[in-house]
Short mmCIF file of C-alpha atoms in Angstrom, two decimals:
data_model
loop_
_atom_site.label_atom_id
_atom_site.label_comp_id
_atom_site.label_asym_id
_atom_site.label_seq_id
_atom_site.Cartn_x
_atom_site.Cartn_y
_atom_site.Cartn_z
CA MET A 1 0.05 -0.01 -0.04
CA THR A 2 2.87 2.32 0.85
CA SER A 3 4.38 1.46 -2.54
CA ASN A 4 1.16 2.57 -4.44
CA ARG A 5 0.96 5.73 -2.51
CA LEU A 6 4.44 6.67 -3.21
CA GLN A 7 3.72 5.75 -7.01
CA ARG A 8 0.91 8.23 -7.05
CA VAL A 9 2.57 10.94 -4.98
CA GLY A 10 5.64 11.13 -7.29
CA PRO A 11 3.84 11.74 -10.73
CA THR A 12 1.16 13.81 -8.92
CA SER A 13 3.90 16.16 -7.65
CA PHE A 14 5.54 16.24 -10.89
CA VAL A 15 2.24 17.16 -12.69
CA ALA A 16 1.58 19.99 -10.06
CA PHE A 17 4.91 21.37 -10.93
CA LEU A 18 4.21 21.30 -14.49
CA ALA A 19 0.93 22.94 -13.96
CA GLY A 20 2.80 25.83 -12.05
CA VAL A 21 5.21 26.38 -15.06
CA ALA A 22 2.22 26.35 -17.29
CA ALA A 23 0.31 28.90 -15.15
CA VAL A 24 3.32 31.25 -15.37
CA ALA A 25 3.42 30.67 -19.06
CA GLY A 26 -0.26 31.28 -19.31
CA SER A 27 -0.07 34.49 -17.37
CA TYR A 28 2.63 35.60 -19.70
CA ALA A 29 0.48 34.91 -22.71
CA THR A 30 -2.49 37.16 -21.52
CA ALA A 31 -0.57 39.92 -19.72
CA GLY A 32 2.87 40.00 -21.57
CA PHE A 33 5.71 41.51 -19.73
CA THR A 34 3.53 44.07 -17.91
CA PRO A 35 2.67 44.40 -14.17
CA ALA A 36 -0.30 42.13 -14.76
CA PHE A 37 2.20 39.19 -15.16
CA VAL A 38 2.03 36.91 -12.27
CA VAL A 39 5.86 37.31 -11.63
CA ALA A 40 5.86 41.00 -11.60
CA PRO A 41 4.56 41.66 -7.99
CA VAL A 42 7.00 38.92 -6.80
CA ALA A 43 9.95 40.54 -8.60
CA ALA A 44 8.87 43.96 -7.15
CA PHE A 45 8.77 42.49 -3.58
CA LEU A 46 12.26 41.08 -3.92
CA THR A 47 13.60 44.41 -5.29
CA ARG A 48 12.12 46.22 -2.12
CA THR A 49 13.48 43.68 0.38
CA VAL A 50 16.62 42.70 -0.77
CA PRO A 51 19.44 43.92 1.61
CA ASP A 52 21.01 47.06 0.35
CA ALA A 53 24.49 45.61 0.27
CA VAL A 54 23.29 43.03 -1.88
CA LEU A 55 21.54 45.44 -4.23
CA ARG A 56 24.69 47.51 -4.34
CA PHE A 57 26.94 44.48 -5.22
CA ALA A 58 24.54 43.50 -7.94
CA ILE A 59 24.68 47.15 -9.39
CA VAL A 60 28.35 47.87 -9.07
CA THR A 61 30.09 44.55 -9.32
CA LEU A 62 27.87 42.53 -11.88
CA GLY A 63 27.24 45.29 -14.14
CA THR A 64 25.38 44.74 -17.54
CA PHE A 65 24.45 41.46 -19.12
CA ALA A 66 22.48 40.27 -22.07
CA GLY A 67 20.87 43.75 -22.77
CA ILE A 68 19.76 44.22 -19.14
CA ASP A 69 21.57 47.14 -17.82
CA HIS A 70 21.97 45.56 -14.41
CA PHE A 71 22.87 41.83 -14.12
CA GLY A 72 21.40 41.85 -10.82
CA GLN A 73 17.84 42.71 -12.51
CA LEU A 74 18.33 39.50 -14.50
CA LEU A 75 19.01 37.37 -11.35
CA ASN A 76 16.24 39.10 -9.54
CA LEU A 77 13.75 38.18 -12.32
CA ALA A 78 15.05 34.44 -12.38
CA LEU A 79 14.48 34.27 -8.59
CA ALA A 80 11.13 35.75 -8.74
CA THR A 81 9.97 33.38 -11.70
CA GLY A 82 11.39 30.35 -9.75
CA LEU A 83 9.58 31.21 -6.51
CA THR A 84 6.35 32.04 -8.29
CA THR A 85 6.50 28.71 -10.12
CA ALA A 86 7.32 26.95 -7.04
CA PHE A 87 4.34 28.63 -5.15
CA LEU A 88 1.85 27.93 -7.87
CA ALA A 89 3.10 24.34 -8.18
CA GLY A 90 2.48 23.84 -4.40
CA VAL A 91 -1.07 25.37 -4.79
CA SER A 92 -1.58 23.05 -7.77
CA LEU A 93 -0.47 19.94 -5.63
CA LEU A 94 -3.15 20.69 -2.98
CA ALA A 95 -5.74 21.39 -5.56
CA LEU A 96 -4.76 17.98 -7.39
CA VAL A 97 -5.11 15.97 -4.19
CA ALA A 98 -8.24 17.57 -3.13
CA GLY A 99 -9.71 17.02 -6.54
CA ARG A 100 -8.86 13.28 -6.72
CA ARG A 101 -10.89 12.76 -3.48
CA LEU A 102 -13.91 14.01 -5.17
CA ASP A 103 -16.04 11.60 -7.10
CA ALA A 104 -15.75 13.54 -10.47
CA ARG A 105 -13.27 12.94 -13.12
CA LEU A 106 -12.64 16.68 -14.01
CA ALA A 107 -12.66 17.83 -10.53
CA PRO A 108 -8.73 18.11 -10.18
CA VAL A 109 -8.88 20.13 -13.45
CA GLY A 110 -11.48 22.50 -12.14
CA LEU A 111 -9.89 22.94 -8.79
CA VAL A 112 -6.26 23.49 -10.13
CA GLY A 113 -7.64 26.04 -12.74
CA ALA A 114 -9.67 27.97 -10.02
CA SER A 115 -6.83 28.06 -7.61
CA MET A 116 -4.47 29.33 -10.23
CA TRP A 117 -6.97 32.15 -11.10
CA VAL A 118 -7.65 33.12 -7.40
CA VAL A 119 -3.86 33.22 -6.57
CA THR A 120 -3.02 35.27 -9.76
CA VAL A 121 -5.84 37.61 -8.93
CA VAL A 122 -4.70 38.13 -5.65
CA LEU A 123 -1.19 38.83 -6.69
CA THR A 124 -1.93 41.08 -9.77
CA GLY A 125 -5.38 42.50 -9.03
CA GLN A 126 -6.53 41.57 -12.69
CA LEU A 127 -9.69 39.55 -12.94
CA MET A 128 -9.65 38.86 -16.69
CA LEU A 129 -5.82 38.73 -17.36
CA SER A 130 -5.55 36.11 -14.59
CA LEU A 131 -7.43 33.59 -16.66
CA GLY A 132 -4.11 32.86 -18.65
CA ALA A 133 -2.78 31.37 -15.46
CA ALA A 134 -5.88 29.40 -14.84
CA VAL A 135 -5.96 27.95 -18.34
CA GLY A 136 -2.41 27.28 -18.54
CA GLY A 137 -2.55 25.14 -15.27
CA ALA A 138 -5.79 23.48 -16.01
CA VAL A 139 -4.74 22.31 -19.61
CA VAL A 140 -1.73 20.53 -18.12
CA VAL A 141 -3.82 18.77 -15.64
CA LEU A 142 -6.50 17.87 -18.12
CA VAL A 143 -4.19 16.27 -20.66
CA ALA A 144 -2.31 14.43 -17.89
CA GLU A 145 -5.53 13.07 -16.43
CA LEU A 146 -6.92 12.05 -19.88
CA ALA A 147 -3.47 10.44 -20.86
CA ALA A 148 -3.46 8.32 -17.66
CA VAL A 149 -6.75 6.72 -18.09
CA MET A 150 -6.49 6.39 -21.93
CA GLY A 151 -7.31 2.75 -22.83
CA GLU A 152 -7.45 1.68 -19.22
CA PRO A 153 -9.93 1.83 -16.32
CA SER A 154 -7.36 2.40 -13.64
CA ALA A 155 -5.04 5.43 -13.34
CA ALA A 156 -2.66 3.67 -11.10
CA THR A 157 -0.91 1.42 -13.44
CA ASP A 158 2.80 1.83 -14.39
CA SER A 159 1.83 2.55 -18.03
CA SER A 160 -0.93 5.14 -16.93
CA VAL A 161 1.55 6.98 -14.72
CA ARG A 162 4.01 7.16 -17.64
CA ARG A 163 1.32 8.56 -19.94
CA ARG A 164 0.18 11.00 -17.14
CA ILE A 165 3.86 12.36 -16.96
CA LEU A 166 4.30 12.41 -20.70
CA GLY A 167 0.89 14.08 -21.15
CA GLY A 168 1.82 16.62 -18.67
CA VAL A 169 5.22 17.32 -20.16
CA ALA A 170 3.93 17.73 -23.66
CA SER A 171 0.94 19.90 -22.67
CA ALA A 172 3.43 22.21 -20.47
CA PHE A 173 5.75 22.48 -23.55
CA GLY A 174 2.87 23.30 -25.70
CA VAL A 175 1.48 25.76 -23.35
CA GLY A 176 5.02 27.41 -23.07
CA ILE A 177 5.39 27.72 -26.81
CA LEU A 178 2.01 29.17 -27.27
CA SER A 179 2.39 31.51 -24.37
CA TYR A 180 5.78 32.83 -25.67
CA LEU A 181 4.30 33.83 -28.98
CA PHE A 182 1.19 35.34 -27.67
CA GLY A 183 3.12 37.22 -24.88
CA ARG A 184 5.57 38.69 -27.36
CA SER A 185 2.85 39.81 -29.59
CA ALA A 186 0.97 41.56 -26.70
CA SER A 187 3.72 43.43 -24.89
CA GLY A 188 6.64 41.12 -24.36
CA PRO A 189 10.12 42.11 -22.96
CA ALA A 190 11.09 43.31 -26.53
CA ALA A 191 7.79 45.37 -26.73
CA VAL A 192 8.11 48.41 -26.76
CA THR A 193 6.97 51.67 -28.10
CA SER A 194 3.68 52.84 -26.50
CA SER A 195 1.43 54.62 -28.62
CA VAL A 196 -0.51 57.67 -27.22
CA ASP A 197 -3.33 55.55 -25.83
CA GLY A 198 -0.77 53.28 -24.21
CA SER A 199 -1.12 50.35 -26.31
CA GLY A 200 2.09 48.35 -27.12
CA THR A 201 3.25 48.31 -30.81
CA PRO A 202 6.24 46.76 -32.31
CA GLY A 203 9.37 48.84 -32.24
CA GLY A 204 12.94 48.58 -31.67
CA PRO A 205 14.54 45.47 -30.42
CA ASP A 206 14.66 46.73 -26.90
CA GLY A 207 12.00 49.18 -26.60
CA SER A 208 14.25 52.28 -26.70
CA GLY A 209 13.18 53.88 -29.97
CA PRO A 210 10.03 54.64 -31.81
CA SER A 211 8.61 52.20 -34.25
CA SER A 212 9.14 52.58 -37.83
CA ASN A 213 5.56 51.66 -38.56
CA ASP A 214 4.11 53.75 -35.61
CA SER A 215 1.72 56.14 -37.30
CA GLN A 216 1.58 58.47 -34.16
CA SER A 217 3.95 61.64 -34.12
CA VAL A 218 4.77 63.93 -31.24
CA GLY A 219 5.47 67.65 -31.89
CA ASP A 220 6.31 69.14 -35.12
CA SER A 221 7.75 66.33 -37.49
CA THR A 222 9.51 68.88 -39.80
CA VAL A 223 11.36 70.37 -36.70
CA THR A 224 12.20 66.96 -35.49
CA GLN A 225 13.74 66.00 -38.85
CA GLU A 226 15.60 69.32 -39.01
CA TYR A 227 17.14 68.57 -35.46
CA LEU A 228 18.27 64.89 -36.37
CA ALA A 229 19.59 66.13 -39.74
CA GLU A 230 21.72 68.84 -37.90
CA ALA A 231 22.88 66.28 -35.40
CA GLU A 232 23.98 63.87 -38.13
CA ARG A 233 25.94 66.66 -39.84
CA ARG A 234 27.69 67.43 -36.59
CA THR A 235 28.59 63.93 -35.88
CA LEU A 236 32.15 62.74 -36.32
CA ASP A 237 32.94 60.32 -39.23
CA VAL A 238 34.54 57.64 -37.03
CA ASP A 239 34.15 53.86 -37.67
CA GLY A 240 32.46 52.16 -34.76
CA LEU A 241 31.54 55.27 -32.75
CA GLU A 242 28.06 55.89 -31.79
CA GLY A 243 26.50 58.97 -33.21
CA LEU A 244 25.51 62.16 -31.34
CA VAL A 245 22.03 60.66 -31.12
CA SER A 246 22.21 57.18 -29.48
CA ASP A 247 21.05 54.18 -31.29
CA ASP A 248 20.13 52.06 -28.34
CA PHE A 249 19.41 54.07 -25.22
CA TYR A 250 20.31 52.45 -21.93
CA GLN A 251 17.62 51.45 -19.39
CA VAL A 252 17.75 51.19 -15.59
CA ASP A 253 14.89 50.78 -13.44
CA ILE A 254 13.99 49.41 -9.83
CA ASN A 255 11.55 46.78 -11.24
CA ASN A 256 12.01 44.34 -13.95
CA ILE A 257 8.66 45.00 -15.45
CA ASP A 258 7.87 48.54 -16.46
CA PRO A 259 4.29 50.21 -15.84
CA ASN A 260 2.05 50.10 -18.78
CA LEU A 261 0.17 53.27 -18.57
CA ARG A 262 -2.51 54.72 -20.87
CA ALA A 263 -1.94 58.55 -21.68
CA SER A 264 -5.87 58.75 -21.50
CA ASP A 265 -5.65 57.54 -17.79
CA TRP A 266 -2.55 59.47 -16.74
CA THR A 267 -2.39 62.55 -14.45
CA LEU A 268 0.24 64.71 -12.76
CA SER A 269 -0.43 65.89 -9.29
CA VAL A 270 1.47 69.01 -7.97
CA THR A 271 1.07 68.89 -4.19
CA GLY A 272 2.65 69.72 -0.97
CA SER A 273 4.04 73.20 -0.12
CA VAL A 274 2.62 75.23 -2.91
CA GLU A 275 0.32 78.13 -3.33
CA GLN A 276 -2.09 76.25 -5.50
CA GLU A 277 -2.23 72.52 -5.83
CA ALA A 278 -2.96 71.28 -9.25
CA THR A 279 -3.58 68.27 -11.33
CA TYR A 280 -2.72 67.87 -15.05
CA THR A 281 -4.14 65.33 -17.50
CA TYR A 282 -2.12 64.13 -20.64
CA ASP A 283 -3.96 66.45 -23.02
CA GLU A 284 -3.48 69.44 -20.77
CA LEU A 285 0.08 68.98 -20.37
CA THR A 286 0.67 68.56 -24.26
CA ALA A 287 -1.45 71.60 -25.05
CA MET A 288 1.20 73.54 -23.09
CA GLY A 289 3.59 73.26 -25.94
CA ASP A 290 6.06 70.81 -27.77
CA GLU A 291 9.45 72.31 -27.36
CA GLN A 292 12.28 69.85 -28.44
CA ARG A 293 15.66 69.13 -26.75
CA PHE A 294 18.72 67.14 -27.08
CA VAL A 295 19.37 65.76 -23.62
CA THR A 296 22.13 63.31 -22.32
CA LEU A 297 21.31 60.97 -19.36
CA ARG A 298 24.01 59.14 -17.40
CA CYS A 299 23.33 56.71 -14.66
CA VAL A 300 24.98 57.18 -11.34
CA SER A 301 25.97 53.48 -11.30
CA ASP A 302 27.69 53.81 -14.64
CA LYS A 303 31.36 52.88 -14.64
CA ILE A 304 34.12 55.27 -15.49
CA ASN A 305 34.21 53.85 -18.87
CA GLY A 306 30.79 51.94 -18.96
CA THR A 307 27.87 52.43 -21.34
CA LEU A 308 25.09 53.84 -19.20
CA MET A 309 25.14 57.22 -20.99
CA ASP A 310 23.08 58.11 -23.98
CA THR A 311 21.59 61.19 -25.95
CA ASP A 312 18.46 61.70 -27.61
CA LEU A 313 15.86 64.13 -28.91
CA TRP A 314 13.05 64.71 -26.56
CA THR A 315 9.80 66.54 -26.94
CA GLY A 316 8.01 68.03 -23.81
CA VAL A 317 7.03 70.99 -21.75
CA PRO A 318 9.34 73.20 -19.62
CA ILE A 319 8.50 72.37 -16.09
CA SER A 320 8.65 76.24 -15.31
CA ARG A 321 5.22 76.63 -16.94
CA ILE A 322 3.84 74.60 -14.17
CA LEU A 323 5.85 76.00 -11.26
CA ASP A 324 4.54 79.53 -12.38
CA GLU A 325 0.99 78.19 -11.81
CA VAL A 326 1.52 76.54 -8.48
CA ASN A 327 4.00 78.94 -6.96
CA PRO A 328 6.19 76.39 -4.99
CA GLN A 329 6.79 77.65 -1.49
CA GLY A 330 9.25 74.88 -0.39
CA ALA A 331 13.01 74.42 -1.14
CA PHE A 332 12.67 70.64 -2.18
CA VAL A 333 10.75 68.50 -4.36
CA MET A 334 9.90 64.87 -4.37
CA LEU A 335 9.01 63.35 -7.85
CA ARG A 336 7.03 60.02 -7.50
CA ALA A 337 6.41 57.45 -10.20
CA ALA A 338 3.87 54.96 -11.21
CA ASP A 339 6.29 52.15 -10.35
CA ASP A 340 6.56 53.35 -6.63
CA TYR A 341 9.99 54.97 -7.36
CA PHE A 342 10.72 58.47 -5.79
CA GLU A 343 13.55 60.87 -5.79
CA GLU A 344 14.08 64.15 -3.90
CA PHE A 345 16.47 67.08 -4.79
CA PRO A 346 16.18 70.86 -4.87
CA VAL A 347 13.32 72.79 -6.25
CA GLU A 348 15.88 75.06 -8.01
CA ALA A 349 16.86 72.16 -10.29
CA LEU A 350 13.23 71.98 -11.59
CA GLU A 351 13.31 75.60 -12.98
CA ASP A 352 15.19 74.24 -16.09
CA GLY A 353 13.56 70.80 -16.10
CA PHE A 354 11.57 69.30 -18.72
CA LEU A 355 8.47 67.10 -18.87
CA ALA A 356 9.00 64.74 -21.86
CA TYR A 357 6.19 62.95 -23.71
CA GLY A 358 8.03 62.27 -26.73
CA LYS A 359 11.34 60.78 -28.12
CA ARG A 360 12.77 61.24 -31.52
CA GLY A 361 9.56 62.55 -33.09
CA GLY A 362 7.30 59.65 -31.61
CA PRO A 363 5.42 58.95 -28.45
CA LEU A 364 7.63 58.36 -25.48
CA PRO A 365 8.50 54.65 -25.32
CA ARG A 366 6.95 52.41 -22.55
CA ALA A 367 10.65 51.57 -21.43
CA HIS A 368 11.34 55.31 -21.04
CA GLY A 369 8.54 56.67 -19.08
CA HIS A 370 5.37 56.65 -21.23
CA PRO A 371 3.39 58.73 -21.02
CA VAL A 372 5.48 61.37 -19.31
CA ARG A 373 8.97 61.44 -17.78
CA ALA A 374 11.11 64.30 -16.00
CA LEU A 375 14.41 65.40 -17.57
CA ILE A 376 16.41 67.46 -15.03
CA PRO A 377 19.54 69.01 -16.91
CA GLY A 378 22.96 68.11 -15.81
CA HIS A 379 21.77 65.79 -13.05
CA TRP A 380 22.41 62.11 -12.60
CA GLY A 381 19.87 59.83 -14.37
CA GLU A 382 18.19 58.68 -11.26
CA ILE A 383 16.31 61.90 -10.70
CA ASN A 384 14.98 61.97 -14.19
CA VAL A 385 12.00 60.10 -13.09
CA LYS A 386 10.06 58.00 -15.47
CA TRP A 387 6.27 57.32 -15.45
CA VAL A 388 6.07 60.46 -13.22
CA THR A 389 2.74 60.96 -11.56
CA GLU A 390 3.49 63.49 -8.60
CA MET A 391 5.41 66.34 -7.94
CA GLU A 392 5.47 66.95 -4.16
CA ILE A 393 6.95 70.30 -3.00
CA LEU A 394 8.66 69.83 0.42
CA ASP A 395 9.75 72.24 3.10
CA GLY A 396 12.90 70.26 4.14
CA PRO A 397 14.98 67.45 2.51
CA GLU A 398 13.92 63.86 2.42
CA LYS A 399 15.73 60.84 1.25
CA GLY A 400 14.71 59.27 -2.13
CA PHE A 401 14.68 55.62 -3.19
CA TRP A 402 18.38 55.41 -3.97
CA GLU A 403 19.41 57.82 -1.03
CA ARG A 404 17.90 55.59 1.51
CA ARG A 405 20.26 52.83 0.32
CA GLY A 406 23.31 54.92 0.53
CA TRP A 407 23.69 56.45 -2.84
CA HIS A 408 24.33 60.06 -3.33
CA GLY A 409 23.24 60.68 -6.74
CA THR A 410 20.93 63.69 -6.60
CA GLY A 411 23.54 66.14 -7.53
CA PRO A 412 25.21 67.20 -10.81
CA VAL A 413 26.99 64.58 -12.94
CA ASN A 414 30.79 64.01 -12.83
CA THR A 415 32.67 65.09 -15.77
CA VAL A 416 33.78 62.19 -18.01
CA ALA A 417 35.56 61.40 -21.26
CA LYS A 418 35.14 57.68 -22.42
CA LEU A 419 37.27 55.90 -24.60
CA HIS A 420 35.03 53.15 -26.57
CA THR A 421 36.33 52.99 -30.01
CA THR A 422 39.93 51.98 -31.54
CA ASN A 423 40.64 51.82 -35.03
CA ARG A 424 43.85 50.94 -37.03
CA LEU A 425 44.29 52.95 -40.17
CA ASP A 426 47.31 52.92 -42.43
CA GLY A 427 50.26 53.22 -40.20
CA GLN A 428 48.13 55.17 -37.70
CA ILE A 429 45.72 54.48 -34.64
CA GLN A 430 42.57 56.28 -34.10
CA VAL A 431 40.86 56.46 -30.71
CA ALA A 432 37.53 57.93 -30.00
CA GLY A 433 34.61 58.25 -27.61
CA HIS A 434 32.19 60.75 -26.03
CA ALA A 435 32.48 63.25 -23.24
CA TYR A 436 30.02 64.69 -21.05
CA ALA A 437 29.96 67.24 -18.10
CA GLY A 438 26.17 67.96 -17.83
CA THR A 439 25.18 71.65 -18.20
CA ARG A 440 28.72 72.74 -17.64
CA GLY A 441 29.45 71.44 -21.09
CA ILE A 442 32.63 69.87 -22.50
CA GLU A 443 35.35 72.54 -23.58
CA ARG A 444 38.31 70.29 -24.10
CA VAL A 445 39.35 66.49 -24.44
CA GLU A 446 43.06 65.57 -24.10
CA VAL A 447 44.64 62.34 -25.13
CA SER A 448 48.10 61.00 -24.04
CA ILE A 449 49.57 57.96 -25.75
CA ASP A 450 52.47 57.58 -23.19
CA GLY A 451 50.43 56.88 -19.98
CA GLY A 452 49.70 60.42 -19.09
CA GLU A 453 53.26 61.96 -19.55
CA THR A 454 52.45 64.11 -22.49
CA TRP A 455 49.11 65.35 -23.90
CA ALA A 456 47.47 66.33 -27.23
CA ASP A 457 44.30 67.98 -27.81
CA ALA A 458 41.49 65.69 -29.41
CA THR A 459 39.17 66.82 -32.19
CA LEU A 460 35.69 67.47 -30.68
CA SER A 461 32.39 67.37 -32.49
CA ASP A 462 30.41 70.62 -32.77
CA ARG A 463 27.93 70.95 -29.88
CA LEU A 464 24.49 69.83 -30.46
CA PRO A 465 21.95 72.64 -31.36
CA ALA A 466 19.70 74.13 -28.92
CA GLY A 467 17.51 75.08 -31.87
CA THR A 468 17.16 74.58 -35.62
CA ASP A 469 17.70 78.09 -36.51
CA GLU A 470 21.12 79.59 -37.17
CA SER A 471 21.28 81.28 -33.73
CA GLY A 472 24.45 79.10 -32.80
CA GLU A 473 23.18 78.49 -29.45
CA ALA A 474 24.19 75.02 -28.20
CA ALA A 475 22.07 72.42 -26.22
CA GLU A 476 22.43 72.92 -22.64
CA ASP A 477 22.81 69.41 -21.45
CA ALA A 478 24.33 67.30 -24.20
CA TRP A 479 27.55 65.19 -24.75
CA ARG A 480 30.27 65.79 -27.47
CA GLN A 481 32.26 63.23 -29.41
CA TRP A 482 35.89 63.27 -29.55
CA GLU A 483 38.46 61.65 -31.79
CA HIS A 484 42.32 61.53 -32.03
CA THR A 485 44.56 60.02 -34.53
CA TYR A 486 48.27 59.43 -34.11
CA GLU A 487 51.21 57.50 -35.56
CA ASN A 488 51.49 53.88 -34.63
CA PRO A 489 54.43 53.71 -32.23
CA GLY A 490 54.93 50.04 -33.06
CA ARG A 491 54.74 48.85 -29.39
CA ARG A 492 52.40 48.25 -26.52
CA HIS A 493 51.29 51.60 -25.05
CA THR A 494 48.68 53.00 -22.71
CA VAL A 495 46.28 55.63 -24.04
CA VAL A 496 44.77 57.81 -21.47
CA VAL A 497 41.95 60.24 -21.95
CA ARG A 498 40.69 63.17 -19.77
CA ALA A 499 38.09 66.06 -20.17
CA THR A 500 37.80 69.78 -19.18
CA ASP A 501 34.41 71.36 -18.66
CA SER A 502 33.63 74.81 -19.76
CA THR A 503 34.41 76.34 -16.24
CA GLY A 504 38.02 75.04 -16.74
CA THR A 505 37.78 72.27 -14.35
CA LEU A 506 39.69 68.98 -15.27
CA GLN A 507 38.12 65.68 -14.84
CA PRO A 508 39.39 64.35 -11.58
CA ARG A 509 42.26 61.82 -12.03
CA GLU A 510 41.65 59.41 -8.97
CA GLU A 511 39.66 56.70 -9.92
CA GLU A 512 36.56 56.14 -7.60
CA SER A 513 33.90 53.31 -7.56
CA PRO A 514 30.25 54.47 -8.82
CA PHE A 515 29.10 54.07 -5.18
CA PRO A 516 28.05 56.38 -3.62
CA SER A 517 28.42 59.49 -5.77
CA GLY A 518 29.25 58.33 -9.09
CA ALA A 519 32.45 57.00 -10.84
CA THR A 520 35.45 59.46 -11.30
CA GLY A 521 38.84 58.87 -12.92
CA TRP A 522 40.79 59.14 -16.14
CA VAL A 523 40.02 56.44 -18.64
CA SER A 524 42.96 54.32 -19.93
CA LYS A 525 43.52 51.55 -22.26
CA THR A 526 46.50 49.56 -23.28
CA ILE A 527 46.76 49.15 -27.07
CA SER A 528 48.85 46.62 -28.88
CA PRO A 529 50.68 47.66 -32.07
#
């Protein structure tokens, strides 16, 4: 008797595990890579409860991986998926055991489906989208149960046990394939550019750019094309060097799964220590204007020669127009976002700020804050809050999300010259990269080919324009390219690069880790002949 019981428990547990896998897959099929995906709340919980030291290690040490700007995010997502699957498998096991005690052939199927639906609704709050998890888990149990009794009255024979396992595996695999296809077509991890009503449309491979077939446009398209054409003309002709407008804009968020907001439902509340509180809808905000700006963002966790720094053309409204209406009385502001992110900094930094609702002529992509994000000139990327929903004016300072974890990234960015490209020409070597100093601007980049003993001025790209006219004004907060070509010395040598901002301040030589105030130091690279 004990042997028969073990014979049933093993396959039942395995089918329950497969049902848990299928439930996660089914949830992805209906919800895609959105907050309605059953894994999303688990991943968010882990992000907020992980010890600060572990989070810092993941950000600073593990760095980037496979298109995810923080390898720690990939680990967090994997752990959340595993925990969610294990939990759903446990719920499925209980439902299977209870169902088989009832005198009804399909009772296990119904109980598993119902339990998957209830658990997913509790986790995500989505009644209809949770049906995906229910169907995924139920299908596996249904196929397994039917396979077990196919051609035999008893479901406890060796052959029926094998058929139950094989049926469960086959159905779980099928559910997984279909879920992957449906999930990607809905709003999967590559999905992307959000149209003005918040729906996902196919776009770039990482969601960083507008879709080529997206019929929506933001701002004056003629002005957009003039801006982009001018940026192209000012771009240095260096093989392998990214242009002045980034092809693949970096993405760093506190959550693995981004909010999926509709512009029609979005509002921005201005609260706190103001003369007049106010709330703005998307239409009211966009009616204020469609100014376009080139803006560079750099993450405070970016390594000294890392890749978490990019530039694009943004469309939006100066925050000063809102400040004029509400008349802030406090000295600090807390920006809050739909993903529960929040950052605090001085109100004075808002005066030149920008509320962007477009990127490169199209709607702001979901991955970059659709429908509206903040852009605060010259400051670290962390205070350029995406999916912004509230602007609270404070009388005194408070700590933001990252400051509570020991970071000091609310101030102006550090000056940096990066060395990302090396080309071998006829008897010469060409090195190139980008330099950025926030609103201070880059005045000079110097290159040494002898480890810092002697220096030569690099060639700089013209500054990106502040307008499309011929006023000659430069973008306030944008990077510049640099390039230097020299005779090949025929031996291994160390190239060092450093930048000077427009105030005459040289980039600090001493190398410091990104934590807690952003990386500093001269960038160097050893080059073989």
